[in-house]
Amino acid sequence: MTKQWYAERKDYDFKLHKKKEKSPKGSTDKFEKMMWAKSVKVGFGFKKKPDGKNNNSHVAIGLFCPPLRDEKEYKCNICPEGGCTDPSCPKEKPKPKPPAPKPKPKPKAPVK
């Protein structure tokens, strides 16, 4: 389920911090809730849905706390992969990876 919700990122515009213009209404709702940086608690519920047609049908609900509400906060709560690169964002910037350690030279054999 979380993979399916995360896949909604294809409809999210990280530069404008909102759903892409031509994407269907509600197409990024679950992605936004899942990625909201200020959310510190999450709860999921699942229920088998007896629809008479498909006995494998299920309903899933995710509740996030605190919920996202303020559109002004999108910029610094939903960051692109690799972290936020916007200089006005107060969040900590991703740290560059340290260079790989150089291999140690092999000890020289004693001279006889």
PDB file of N, CA and C in Angstrom:
ATOM      1  N   MET A   1       0.814  -1.179   0.000  1.00  0.00           N
ATOM      2  CA  MET A   1       0.000   0.000   0.000  1.00  0.00           C
ATOM      3  C   MET A   1       0.866   1.254   0.000  1.00  0.00           C
ATOM      4  N   THR A   2       1.912   1.295   0.840  1.00  0.00           N
ATOM      5  CA  THR A   2       2.740   2.490   0.875  1.00  0.00           C
ATOM      6  C   THR A   2       3.464   2.717  -0.452  1.00  0.00           C
ATOM      7  N   LYS A   3       3.813   1.647  -1.147  1.00  0.00           N
ATOM      8  CA  LYS A   3       4.431   1.805  -2.478  1.00  0.00           C
ATOM      9  C   LYS A   3       3.459   2.477  -3.435  1.00  0.00           C
ATOM     10  N   GLN A   4       2.216   2.071  -3.362  1.00  0.00           N
ATOM     11  CA  GLN A   4       1.188   2.649  -4.225  1.00  0.00           C
ATOM     12  C   GLN A   4       0.996   4.137  -3.902  1.00  0.00           C
ATOM     13  N   TRP A   5       0.965   4.474  -2.621  1.00  0.00           N
ATOM     14  CA  TRP A   5       0.805   5.871  -2.226  1.00  0.00           C
ATOM     15  C   TRP A   5       2.035   6.680  -2.633  1.00  0.00           C
ATOM     16  N   TYR A   6       3.223   6.109  -2.442  1.00  0.00           N
ATOM     17  CA  TYR A   6       4.462   6.818  -2.801  1.00  0.00           C
ATOM     18  C   TYR A   6       4.552   7.041  -4.306  1.00  0.00           C
ATOM     19  N   ALA A   7       3.975   6.151  -5.081  1.00  0.00           N
ATOM     20  CA  ALA A   7       3.996   6.291  -6.549  1.00  0.00           C
ATOM     21  C   ALA A   7       3.259   7.549  -7.016  1.00  0.00           C
ATOM     22  N   GLU A   8       2.423   8.126  -6.158  1.00  0.00           N
ATOM     23  CA  GLU A   8       1.720   9.359  -6.515  1.00  0.00           C
ATOM     24  C   GLU A   8       2.680  10.532  -6.709  1.00  0.00           C
ATOM     25  N   ARG A   9       3.953  10.374  -6.316  1.00  0.00           N
ATOM     26  CA  ARG A   9       4.923  11.462  -6.465  1.00  0.00           C
ATOM     27  C   ARG A   9       5.082  11.876  -7.924  1.00  0.00           C
ATOM     28  N   LYS A  10       4.741  10.983  -8.850  1.00  0.00           N
ATOM     29  CA  LYS A  10       4.845  11.325 -10.275  1.00  0.00           C
ATOM     30  C   LYS A  10       3.917  12.481 -10.637  1.00  0.00           C
ATOM     31  N   ASP A  11       2.869  12.697  -9.849  1.00  0.00           N
ATOM     32  CA  ASP A  11       1.926  13.789 -10.101  1.00  0.00           C
ATOM     33  C   ASP A  11       2.212  15.021  -9.246  1.00  0.00           C
ATOM     34  N   TYR A  12       3.314  15.003  -8.479  1.00  0.00           N
ATOM     35  CA  TYR A  12       3.632  16.118  -7.584  1.00  0.00           C
ATOM     36  C   TYR A  12       4.720  16.984  -8.201  1.00  0.00           C
ATOM     37  N   ASP A  13       4.527  18.292  -8.189  1.00  0.00           N
ATOM     38  CA  ASP A  13       5.495  19.246  -8.722  1.00  0.00           C
ATOM     39  C   ASP A  13       6.327  19.787  -7.553  1.00  0.00           C
ATOM     40  N   PHE A  14       7.582  19.328  -7.439  1.00  0.00           N
ATOM     41  CA  PHE A  14       8.431  19.723  -6.324  1.00  0.00           C
ATOM     42  C   PHE A  14       8.869  21.179  -6.413  1.00  0.00           C
ATOM     43  N   LYS A  15       8.894  21.758  -7.606  1.00  0.00           N
ATOM     44  CA  LYS A  15       9.270  23.174  -7.744  1.00  0.00           C
ATOM     45  C   LYS A  15       8.147  24.094  -7.295  1.00  0.00           C
ATOM     46  N   LEU A  16       6.908  23.735  -7.616  1.00  0.00           N
ATOM     47  CA  LEU A  16       5.754  24.558  -7.236  1.00  0.00           C
ATOM     48  C   LEU A  16       5.136  24.114  -5.916  1.00  0.00           C
ATOM     49  N   HIS A  17       5.582  22.977  -5.401  1.00  0.00           N
ATOM     50  CA  HIS A  17       5.106  22.425  -4.132  1.00  0.00           C
ATOM     51  C   HIS A  17       3.599  22.202  -4.134  1.00  0.00           C
ATOM     52  N   LYS A  18       3.131  21.538  -5.182  1.00  0.00           N
ATOM     53  CA  LYS A  18       1.712  21.189  -5.268  1.00  0.00           C
ATOM     54  C   LYS A  18       1.523  20.148  -6.367  1.00  0.00           C
ATOM     55  N   LYS A  19       0.301  19.680  -6.504  1.00  0.00           N
ATOM     56  CA  LYS A  19      -0.051  18.715  -7.541  1.00  0.00           C
ATOM     57  C   LYS A  19       0.222  19.342  -8.906  1.00  0.00           C
ATOM     58  N   LYS A  20       0.733  18.544  -9.842  1.00  0.00           N
ATOM     59  CA  LYS A  20       0.972  19.042 -11.201  1.00  0.00           C
ATOM     60  C   LYS A  20      -0.335  19.503 -11.830  1.00  0.00           C
ATOM     61  N   GLU A  21      -0.239  20.525 -12.646  1.00  0.00           N
ATOM     62  CA  GLU A  21      -1.405  21.186 -13.236  1.00  0.00           C
ATOM     63  C   GLU A  21      -2.383  20.213 -13.899  1.00  0.00           C
ATOM     64  N   LYS A  22      -1.886  19.276 -14.700  1.00  0.00           N
ATOM     65  CA  LYS A  22      -2.776  18.395 -15.477  1.00  0.00           C
ATOM     66  C   LYS A  22      -3.109  17.087 -14.772  1.00  0.00           C
ATOM     67  N   SER A  23      -2.664  16.931 -13.545  1.00  0.00           N
ATOM     68  CA  SER A  23      -2.953  15.700 -12.804  1.00  0.00           C
ATOM     69  C   SER A  23      -4.378  15.743 -12.265  1.00  0.00           C
ATOM     70  N   PRO A  24      -5.015  14.581 -12.140  1.00  0.00           N
ATOM     71  CA  PRO A  24      -6.391  14.541 -11.624  1.00  0.00           C
ATOM     72  C   PRO A  24      -6.485  15.052 -10.185  1.00  0.00           C
ATOM     73  N   LYS A  25      -7.630  15.580  -9.836  1.00  0.00           N
ATOM     74  CA  LYS A  25      -7.868  16.076  -8.482  1.00  0.00           C
ATOM     75  C   LYS A  25      -7.669  14.942  -7.478  1.00  0.00           C
ATOM     76  N   GLY A  26      -6.973  15.236  -6.401  1.00  0.00           N
ATOM     77  CA  GLY A  26      -6.745  14.234  -5.360  1.00  0.00           C
ATOM     78  C   GLY A  26      -5.661  13.230  -5.681  1.00  0.00           C
ATOM     79  N   SER A  27      -4.955  13.402  -6.799  1.00  0.00           N
ATOM     80  CA  SER A  27      -3.989  12.382  -7.224  1.00  0.00           C
ATOM     81  C   SER A  27      -2.715  12.355  -6.389  1.00  0.00           C
ATOM     82  N   THR A  28      -2.488  13.342  -5.536  1.00  0.00           N
ATOM     83  CA  THR A  28      -1.283  13.326  -4.698  1.00  0.00           C
ATOM     84  C   THR A  28      -1.607  13.379  -3.209  1.00  0.00           C
ATOM     85  N   ASP A  29      -2.855  13.278  -2.835  1.00  0.00           N
ATOM     86  CA  ASP A  29      -3.257  13.420  -1.433  1.00  0.00           C
ATOM     87  C   ASP A  29      -2.522  12.460  -0.500  1.00  0.00           C
ATOM     88  N   LYS A  30      -2.494  11.196  -0.859  1.00  0.00           N
ATOM     89  CA  LYS A  30      -1.882  10.201   0.030  1.00  0.00           C
ATOM     90  C   LYS A  30      -0.363  10.366   0.067  1.00  0.00           C
ATOM     91  N   PHE A  31       0.253  10.698  -1.075  1.00  0.00           N
ATOM     92  CA  PHE A  31       1.699  10.952  -1.112  1.00  0.00           C
ATOM     93  C   PHE A  31       2.055  12.130  -0.207  1.00  0.00           C
ATOM     94  N   GLU A  32       1.301  13.218  -0.305  1.00  0.00           N
ATOM     95  CA  GLU A  32       1.578  14.399   0.509  1.00  0.00           C
ATOM     96  C   GLU A  32       1.484  14.081   1.999  1.00  0.00           C
ATOM     97  N   LYS A  33       0.464  13.353   2.385  1.00  0.00           N
ATOM     98  CA  LYS A  33       0.296  13.007   3.796  1.00  0.00           C
ATOM     99  C   LYS A  33       1.433  12.110   4.283  1.00  0.00           C
ATOM    100  N   MET A  34       1.830  11.168   3.442  1.00  0.00           N
ATOM    101  CA  MET A  34       2.872  10.229   3.817  1.00  0.00           C
ATOM    102  C   MET A  34       4.234  10.922   3.931  1.00  0.00           C
ATOM    103  N   MET A  35       4.486  11.945   3.123  1.00  0.00           N
ATOM    104  CA  MET A  35       5.783  12.607   3.086  1.00  0.00           C
ATOM    105  C   MET A  35       5.873  13.832   3.984  1.00  0.00           C
ATOM    106  N   TRP A  36       4.770  14.249   4.595  1.00  0.00           N
ATOM    107  CA  TRP A  36       4.737  15.467   5.412  1.00  0.00           C
ATOM    108  C   TRP A  36       5.748  15.343   6.549  1.00  0.00           C
ATOM    109  N   ALA A  37       6.754  16.200   6.551  1.00  0.00           N
ATOM    110  CA  ALA A  37       7.861  16.105   7.503  1.00  0.00           C
ATOM    111  C   ALA A  37       7.425  16.273   8.953  1.00  0.00           C
ATOM    112  N   LYS A  38       6.396  17.058   9.202  1.00  0.00           N
ATOM    113  CA  LYS A  38       5.977  17.297  10.578  1.00  0.00           C
ATOM    114  C   LYS A  38       5.129  16.171  11.153  1.00  0.00           C
ATOM    115  N   SER A  39       4.713  15.221  10.322  1.00  0.00           N
ATOM    116  CA  SER A  39       3.946  14.082  10.838  1.00  0.00           C
ATOM    117  C   SER A  39       4.865  13.206  11.672  1.00  0.00           C
ATOM    118  N   VAL A  40       4.477  12.965  12.905  1.00  0.00           N
ATOM    119  CA  VAL A  40       5.314  12.164  13.791  1.00  0.00           C
ATOM    120  C   VAL A  40       4.621  10.876  14.233  1.00  0.00           C
ATOM    121  N   LYS A  41       3.330  10.775  13.958  1.00  0.00           N
ATOM    122  CA  LYS A  41       2.582   9.565  14.300  1.00  0.00           C
ATOM    123  C   LYS A  41       1.768   9.142  13.088  1.00  0.00           C
ATOM    124  N   VAL A  42       1.614   7.842  12.927  1.00  0.00           N
ATOM    125  CA  VAL A  42       0.810   7.325  11.822  1.00  0.00           C
ATOM    126  C   VAL A  42       0.104   6.059  12.289  1.00  0.00           C
ATOM    127  N   GLY A  43      -1.098   5.881  11.812  1.00  0.00           N
ATOM    128  CA  GLY A  43      -1.848   4.675  12.130  1.00  0.00           C
ATOM    129  C   GLY A  43      -2.547   4.168  10.885  1.00  0.00           C
ATOM    130  N   PHE A  44      -2.588   2.864  10.706  1.00  0.00           N
ATOM    131  CA  PHE A  44      -3.222   2.275   9.530  1.00  0.00           C
ATOM    132  C   PHE A  44      -4.302   1.291   9.968  1.00  0.00           C
ATOM    133  N   GLY A  45      -5.359   1.235   9.202  1.00  0.00           N
ATOM    134  CA  GLY A  45      -6.419   0.267   9.432  1.00  0.00           C
ATOM    135  C   GLY A  45      -6.762  -0.435   8.131  1.00  0.00           C
ATOM    136  N   PHE A  46      -7.044  -1.721   8.208  1.00  0.00           N
ATOM    137  CA  PHE A  46      -7.387  -2.519   7.036  1.00  0.00           C
ATOM    138  C   PHE A  46      -8.666  -3.289   7.318  1.00  0.00           C
ATOM    139  N   LYS A  47      -9.486  -3.405   6.319  1.00  0.00           N
ATOM    140  CA  LYS A  47     -10.751  -4.138   6.471  1.00  0.00           C
ATOM    141  C   LYS A  47     -11.048  -4.848   5.165  1.00  0.00           C
ATOM    142  N   LYS A  48     -11.389  -6.125   5.276  1.00  0.00           N
ATOM    143  CA  LYS A  48     -11.815  -6.873   4.104  1.00  0.00           C
ATOM    144  C   LYS A  48     -13.164  -6.333   3.669  1.00  0.00           C
ATOM    145  N   LYS A  49     -13.314  -6.102   2.409  1.00  0.00           N
ATOM    146  CA  LYS A  49     -14.517  -5.473   1.867  1.00  0.00           C
ATOM    147  C   LYS A  49     -15.392  -6.540   1.205  1.00  0.00           C
ATOM    148  N   PRO A  50     -16.481  -6.923   1.849  1.00  0.00           N
ATOM    149  CA  PRO A  50     -17.359  -7.936   1.245  1.00  0.00           C
ATOM    150  C   PRO A  50     -18.247  -7.302   0.172  1.00  0.00           C
ATOM    151  N   ASP A  51     -17.752  -7.276  -1.053  1.00  0.00           N
ATOM    152  CA  ASP A  51     -18.529  -6.639  -2.117  1.00  0.00           C
ATOM    153  C   ASP A  51     -19.303  -7.639  -2.967  1.00  0.00           C
ATOM    154  N   GLY A  52     -19.134  -8.923  -2.690  1.00  0.00           N
ATOM    155  CA  GLY A  52     -19.874  -9.931  -3.440  1.00  0.00           C
ATOM    156  C   GLY A  52     -19.251 -10.273  -4.774  1.00  0.00           C
ATOM    157  N   LYS A  53     -18.364  -9.441  -5.263  1.00  0.00           N
ATOM    158  CA  LYS A  53     -17.734  -9.675  -6.566  1.00  0.00           C
ATOM    159  C   LYS A  53     -16.325 -10.224  -6.398  1.00  0.00           C
ATOM    160  N   ASN A  54     -15.547  -9.539  -5.568  1.00  0.00           N
ATOM    161  CA  ASN A  54     -14.152  -9.899  -5.401  1.00  0.00           C
ATOM    162  C   ASN A  54     -13.877 -10.074  -3.908  1.00  0.00           C
ATOM    163  N   ASN A  55     -13.721 -11.290  -3.466  1.00  0.00           N
ATOM    164  CA  ASN A  55     -13.525 -11.553  -2.045  1.00  0.00           C
ATOM    165  C   ASN A  55     -12.158 -11.111  -1.541  1.00  0.00           C
ATOM    166  N   ASN A  56     -11.262 -10.704  -2.429  1.00  0.00           N
ATOM    167  CA  ASN A  56      -9.933 -10.243  -2.031  1.00  0.00           C
ATOM    168  C   ASN A  56      -9.850  -8.725  -1.944  1.00  0.00           C
ATOM    169  N   SER A  57     -10.967  -8.051  -2.025  1.00  0.00           N
ATOM    170  CA  SER A  57     -10.994  -6.595  -1.978  1.00  0.00           C
ATOM    171  C   SER A  57     -10.847  -6.105  -0.540  1.00  0.00           C
ATOM    172  N   HIS A  58     -10.015  -5.080  -0.347  1.00  0.00           N
ATOM    173  CA  HIS A  58      -9.774  -4.520   0.979  1.00  0.00           C
ATOM    174  C   HIS A  58      -9.864  -3.007   0.939  1.00  0.00           C
ATOM    175  N   VAL A  59     -10.135  -2.422   2.089  1.00  0.00           N
ATOM    176  CA  VAL A  59     -10.128  -0.974   2.272  1.00  0.00           C
ATOM    177  C   VAL A  59      -8.996  -0.674   3.244  1.00  0.00           C
ATOM    178  N   ALA A  60      -8.195   0.346   2.947  1.00  0.00           N
ATOM    179  CA  ALA A  60      -7.104   0.750   3.833  1.00  0.00           C
ATOM    180  C   ALA A  60      -7.235   2.228   4.149  1.00  0.00           C
ATOM    181  N   ILE A  61      -6.985   2.570   5.401  1.00  0.00           N
ATOM    182  CA  ILE A  61      -7.049   3.964   5.839  1.00  0.00           C
ATOM    183  C   ILE A  61      -5.764   4.274   6.593  1.00  0.00           C
ATOM    184  N   GLY A  62      -5.183   5.433   6.309  1.00  0.00           N
ATOM    185  CA  GLY A  62      -4.007   5.897   7.037  1.00  0.00           C
ATOM    186  C   GLY A  62      -4.320   7.230   7.686  1.00  0.00           C
ATOM    187  N   LEU A  63      -4.017   7.362   8.968  1.00  0.00           N
ATOM    188  CA  LEU A  63      -4.201   8.625   9.679  1.00  0.00           C
ATOM    189  C   LEU A  63      -2.829   9.135  10.106  1.00  0.00           C
ATOM    190  N   PHE A  64      -2.587  10.399   9.842  1.00  0.00           N
ATOM    191  CA  PHE A  64      -1.295  11.006  10.123  1.00  0.00           C
ATOM    192  C   PHE A  64      -1.483  12.146  11.117  1.00  0.00           C
ATOM    193  N   CYS A  65      -0.548  12.272  12.068  1.00  0.00           N
ATOM    194  CA  CYS A  65      -0.657  13.303  13.087  1.00  0.00           C
ATOM    195  C   CYS A  65       0.695  14.006  13.249  1.00  0.00           C
ATOM    196  N   PRO A  66       0.736  15.321  13.225  1.00  0.00           N
ATOM    197  CA  PRO A  66      -0.398  16.186  12.930  1.00  0.00           C
ATOM    198  C   PRO A  66      -0.727  16.143  11.440  1.00  0.00           C
ATOM    199  N   PRO A  67      -1.978  16.396  11.106  1.00  0.00           N
ATOM    200  CA  PRO A  67      -2.363  16.385   9.692  1.00  0.00           C
ATOM    201  C   PRO A  67      -1.812  17.606   8.976  1.00  0.00           C
ATOM    202  N   LEU A  68      -1.608  17.484   7.660  1.00  0.00           N
ATOM    203  CA  LEU A  68      -1.146  18.653   6.912  1.00  0.00           C
ATOM    204  C   LEU A  68      -2.331  19.562   6.648  1.00  0.00           C
ATOM    205  N   ARG A  69      -2.125  20.842   6.804  1.00  0.00           N
ATOM    206  CA  ARG A  69      -3.214  21.796   6.605  1.00  0.00           C
ATOM    207  C   ARG A  69      -2.769  23.074   5.904  1.00  0.00           C
ATOM    208  N   ASP A  70      -1.631  23.626   6.290  1.00  0.00           N
ATOM    209  CA  ASP A  70      -1.228  24.935   5.818  1.00  0.00           C
ATOM    210  C   ASP A  70      -0.455  24.829   4.506  1.00  0.00           C
ATOM    211  N   GLU A  71      -1.032  25.333   3.432  1.00  0.00           N
ATOM    212  CA  GLU A  71      -0.372  25.246   2.128  1.00  0.00           C
ATOM    213  C   GLU A  71       0.951  25.999   2.094  1.00  0.00           C
ATOM    214  N   LYS A  72       1.121  27.003   2.966  1.00  0.00           N
ATOM    215  CA  LYS A  72       2.376  27.751   3.007  1.00  0.00           C
ATOM    216  C   LYS A  72       3.522  26.857   3.469  1.00  0.00           C
ATOM    217  N   GLU A  73       3.206  25.794   4.175  1.00  0.00           N
ATOM    218  CA  GLU A  73       4.236  24.921   4.729  1.00  0.00           C
ATOM    219  C   GLU A  73       4.665  23.790   3.789  1.00  0.00           C
ATOM    220  N   TYR A  74       4.032  23.658   2.635  1.00  0.00           N
ATOM    221  CA  TYR A  74       4.381  22.562   1.729  1.00  0.00           C
ATOM    222  C   TYR A  74       5.849  22.605   1.341  1.00  0.00           C
ATOM    223  N   LYS A  75       6.350  23.799   1.110  1.00  0.00           N
ATOM    224  CA  LYS A  75       7.713  23.973   0.619  1.00  0.00           C
ATOM    225  C   LYS A  75       8.739  23.253   1.474  1.00  0.00           C
ATOM    226  N   CYS A  76       8.582  23.300   2.768  1.00  0.00           N
ATOM    227  CA  CYS A  76       9.586  22.713   3.651  1.00  0.00           C
ATOM    228  C   CYS A  76       9.095  21.464   4.370  1.00  0.00           C
ATOM    229  N   ASN A  77       8.041  20.872   3.877  1.00  0.00           N
ATOM    230  CA  ASN A  77       7.549  19.636   4.479  1.00  0.00           C
ATOM    231  C   ASN A  77       7.527  18.481   3.503  1.00  0.00           C
ATOM    232  N   ILE A  78       7.550  18.773   2.224  1.00  0.00           N
ATOM    233  CA  ILE A  78       7.592  17.723   1.212  1.00  0.00           C
ATOM    234  C   ILE A  78       8.786  18.027   0.320  1.00  0.00           C
ATOM    235  N   CYS A  79       9.899  17.364   0.601  1.00  0.00           N
ATOM    236  CA  CYS A  79      11.142  17.627  -0.118  1.00  0.00           C
ATOM    237  C   CYS A  79      11.385  16.564  -1.182  1.00  0.00           C
ATOM    238  N   PRO A  80      12.058  16.948  -2.258  1.00  0.00           N
ATOM    239  CA  PRO A  80      12.391  15.954  -3.289  1.00  0.00           C
ATOM    240  C   PRO A  80      13.396  14.943  -2.755  1.00  0.00           C
ATOM    241  N   GLU A  81      13.534  13.836  -3.476  1.00  0.00           N
ATOM    242  CA  GLU A  81      14.508  12.823  -3.092  1.00  0.00           C
ATOM    243  C   GLU A  81      15.884  13.470  -3.037  1.00  0.00           C
ATOM    244  N   GLY A  82      16.655  13.144  -2.047  1.00  0.00           N
ATOM    245  CA  GLY A  82      17.971  13.742  -1.892  1.00  0.00           C
ATOM    246  C   GLY A  82      17.953  14.967  -0.996  1.00  0.00           C
ATOM    247  N   GLY A  83      16.759  15.417  -0.592  1.00  0.00           N
ATOM    248  CA  GLY A  83      16.657  16.542   0.320  1.00  0.00           C
ATOM    249  C   GLY A  83      16.357  17.850  -0.373  1.00  0.00           C
ATOM    250  N   CYS A  84      16.061  18.839   0.427  1.00  0.00           N
ATOM    251  CA  CYS A  84      15.686  20.160  -0.056  1.00  0.00           C
ATOM    252  C   CYS A  84      16.920  20.930  -0.500  1.00  0.00           C
ATOM    253  N   THR A  85      16.834  21.573  -1.639  1.00  0.00           N
ATOM    254  CA  THR A  85      17.948  22.380  -2.137  1.00  0.00           C
ATOM    255  C   THR A  85      17.597  23.859  -2.153  1.00  0.00           C
ATOM    256  N   ASP A  86      16.418  24.203  -1.691  1.00  0.00           N
ATOM    257  CA  ASP A  86      15.974  25.595  -1.670  1.00  0.00           C
ATOM    258  C   ASP A  86      16.689  26.324  -0.539  1.00  0.00           C
ATOM    259  N   PRO A  87      17.459  27.389  -0.845  1.00  0.00           N
ATOM    260  CA  PRO A  87      18.206  28.077   0.214  1.00  0.00           C
ATOM    261  C   PRO A  87      17.318  28.744   1.262  1.00  0.00           C
ATOM    262  N   SER A  88      16.052  29.011   0.934  1.00  0.00           N
ATOM    263  CA  SER A  88      15.169  29.657   1.908  1.00  0.00           C
ATOM    264  C   SER A  88      14.528  28.649   2.863  1.00  0.00           C
ATOM    265  N   CYS A  89      14.735  27.373   2.621  1.00  0.00           N
ATOM    266  CA  CYS A  89      14.156  26.341   3.479  1.00  0.00           C
ATOM    267  C   CYS A  89      14.975  26.238   4.759  1.00  0.00           C
ATOM    268  N   PRO A  90      14.317  26.313   5.917  1.00  0.00           N
ATOM    269  CA  PRO A  90      15.065  26.263   7.175  1.00  0.00           C
ATOM    270  C   PRO A  90      15.535  24.868   7.576  1.00  0.00           C
ATOM    271  N   LYS A  91      15.057  23.843   6.887  1.00  0.00           N
ATOM    272  CA  LYS A  91      15.463  22.491   7.264  1.00  0.00           C
ATOM    273  C   LYS A  91      16.937  22.270   6.964  1.00  0.00           C
ATOM    274  N   GLU A  92      17.522  21.365   7.703  1.00  0.00           N
ATOM    275  CA  GLU A  92      18.936  21.057   7.512  1.00  0.00           C
ATOM    276  C   GLU A  92      19.162  20.504   6.114  1.00  0.00           C
ATOM    277  N   LYS A  93      20.165  21.015   5.471  1.00  0.00           N
ATOM    278  CA  LYS A  93      20.508  20.572   4.112  1.00  0.00           C
ATOM    279  C   LYS A  93      21.187  19.208   4.189  1.00  0.00           C
ATOM    280  N   PRO A  94      21.025  18.390   3.143  1.00  0.00           N
ATOM    281  CA  PRO A  94      21.699  17.090   3.170  1.00  0.00           C
ATOM    282  C   PRO A  94      23.215  17.274   3.169  1.00  0.00           C
ATOM    283  N   LYS A  95      23.881  16.475   3.965  1.00  0.00           N
ATOM    284  CA  LYS A  95      25.337  16.568   4.048  1.00  0.00           C
ATOM    285  C   LYS A  95      25.956  15.767   2.907  1.00  0.00           C
ATOM    286  N   PRO A  96      27.010  16.315   2.287  1.00  0.00           N
ATOM    287  CA  PRO A  96      27.653  15.545   1.214  1.00  0.00           C
ATOM    288  C   PRO A  96      28.311  14.298   1.774  1.00  0.00           C
ATOM    289  N   LYS A  97      28.354  13.289   0.954  1.00  0.00           N
ATOM    290  CA  LYS A  97      28.985  12.037   1.385  1.00  0.00           C
ATOM    291  C   LYS A  97      30.491  12.243   1.472  1.00  0.00           C
ATOM    292  N   PRO A  98      31.128  11.707   2.514  1.00  0.00           N
ATOM    293  CA  PRO A  98      32.585  11.855   2.616  1.00  0.00           C
ATOM    294  C   PRO A  98      33.258  11.007   1.538  1.00  0.00           C
ATOM    295  N   PRO A  99      34.456  11.425   1.098  1.00  0.00           N
ATOM    296  CA  PRO A  99      35.144  10.627   0.085  1.00  0.00           C
ATOM    297  C   PRO A  99      35.502   9.248   0.631  1.00  0.00           C
ATOM    298  N   ALA A 100      35.579   8.303  -0.261  1.00  0.00           N
ATOM    299  CA  ALA A 100      35.931   6.935   0.130  1.00  0.00           C
ATOM    300  C   ALA A 100      37.367   6.932   0.659  1.00  0.00           C
ATOM    301  N   PRO A 101      37.637   6.146   1.694  1.00  0.00           N
ATOM    302  CA  PRO A 101      39.006   6.112   2.232  1.00  0.00           C
ATOM    303  C   PRO A 101      39.970   5.509   1.210  1.00  0.00           C
ATOM    304  N   LYS A 102      41.182   6.071   1.219  1.00  0.00           N
ATOM    305  CA  LYS A 102      42.210   5.563   0.304  1.00  0.00           C
ATOM    306  C   LYS A 102      42.744   4.246   0.855  1.00  0.00           C
ATOM    307  N   PRO A 103      43.039   3.302  -0.037  1.00  0.00           N
ATOM    308  CA  PRO A 103      43.573   2.024   0.456  1.00  0.00           C
ATOM    309  C   PRO A 103      44.955   2.236   1.080  1.00  0.00           C
ATOM    310  N   LYS A 104      45.215   1.505   2.138  1.00  0.00           N
ATOM    311  CA  LYS A 104      46.512   1.613   2.820  1.00  0.00           C
ATOM    312  C   LYS A 104      47.571   0.912   1.978  1.00  0.00           C
ATOM    313  N   PRO A 105      48.763   1.539   1.871  1.00  0.00           N
ATOM    314  CA  PRO A 105      49.820   0.877   1.088  1.00  0.00           C
ATOM    315  C   PRO A 105      50.302  -0.388   1.801  1.00  0.00           C
ATOM    316  N   LYS A 106      50.670  -1.342   1.014  1.00  0.00           N
ATOM    317  CA  LYS A 106      51.179  -2.602   1.571  1.00  0.00           C
ATOM    318  C   LYS A 106      52.566  -2.352   2.166  1.00  0.00           C
ATOM    319  N   PRO A 107      52.835  -2.985   3.299  1.00  0.00           N
ATOM    320  CA  PRO A 107      54.171  -2.784   3.909  1.00  0.00           C
ATOM    321  C   PRO A 107      55.260  -3.364   3.012  1.00  0.00           C
ATOM    322  N   LYS A 108      56.378  -2.647   2.973  1.00  0.00           N
ATOM    323  CA  LYS A 108      57.492  -3.106   2.143  1.00  0.00           C
ATOM    324  C   LYS A 108      58.203  -4.268   2.839  1.00  0.00           C
ATOM    325  N   ALA A 109      58.678  -5.173   2.031  1.00  0.00           N
ATOM    326  CA  ALA A 109      59.420  -6.327   2.575  1.00  0.00           C
ATOM    327  C   ALA A 109      60.777  -5.856   3.077  1.00  0.00           C
ATOM    328  N   PRO A 110      61.265  -6.397   4.179  1.00  0.00           N
ATOM    329  CA  PRO A 110      62.576  -5.972   4.702  1.00  0.00           C
ATOM    330  C   PRO A 110      63.697  -6.309   3.713  1.00  0.00           C
ATOM    331  N   VAL A 111      64.676  -5.435   3.645  1.00  0.00           N
ATOM    332  CA  VAL A 111      65.817  -5.641   2.754  1.00  0.00           C
ATOM    333  C   VAL A 111      66.841  -6.531   3.456  1.00  0.00           C
ATOM    334  N   LYS A 112      67.363  -7.537   2.733  1.00  0.00           N
ATOM    335  CA  LYS A 112      68.339  -8.468   3.308  1.00  0.00           C
ATOM    336  C   LYS A 112      69.709  -8.183   2.792  1.00  0.00           C
TER     337      LYS A 112
END
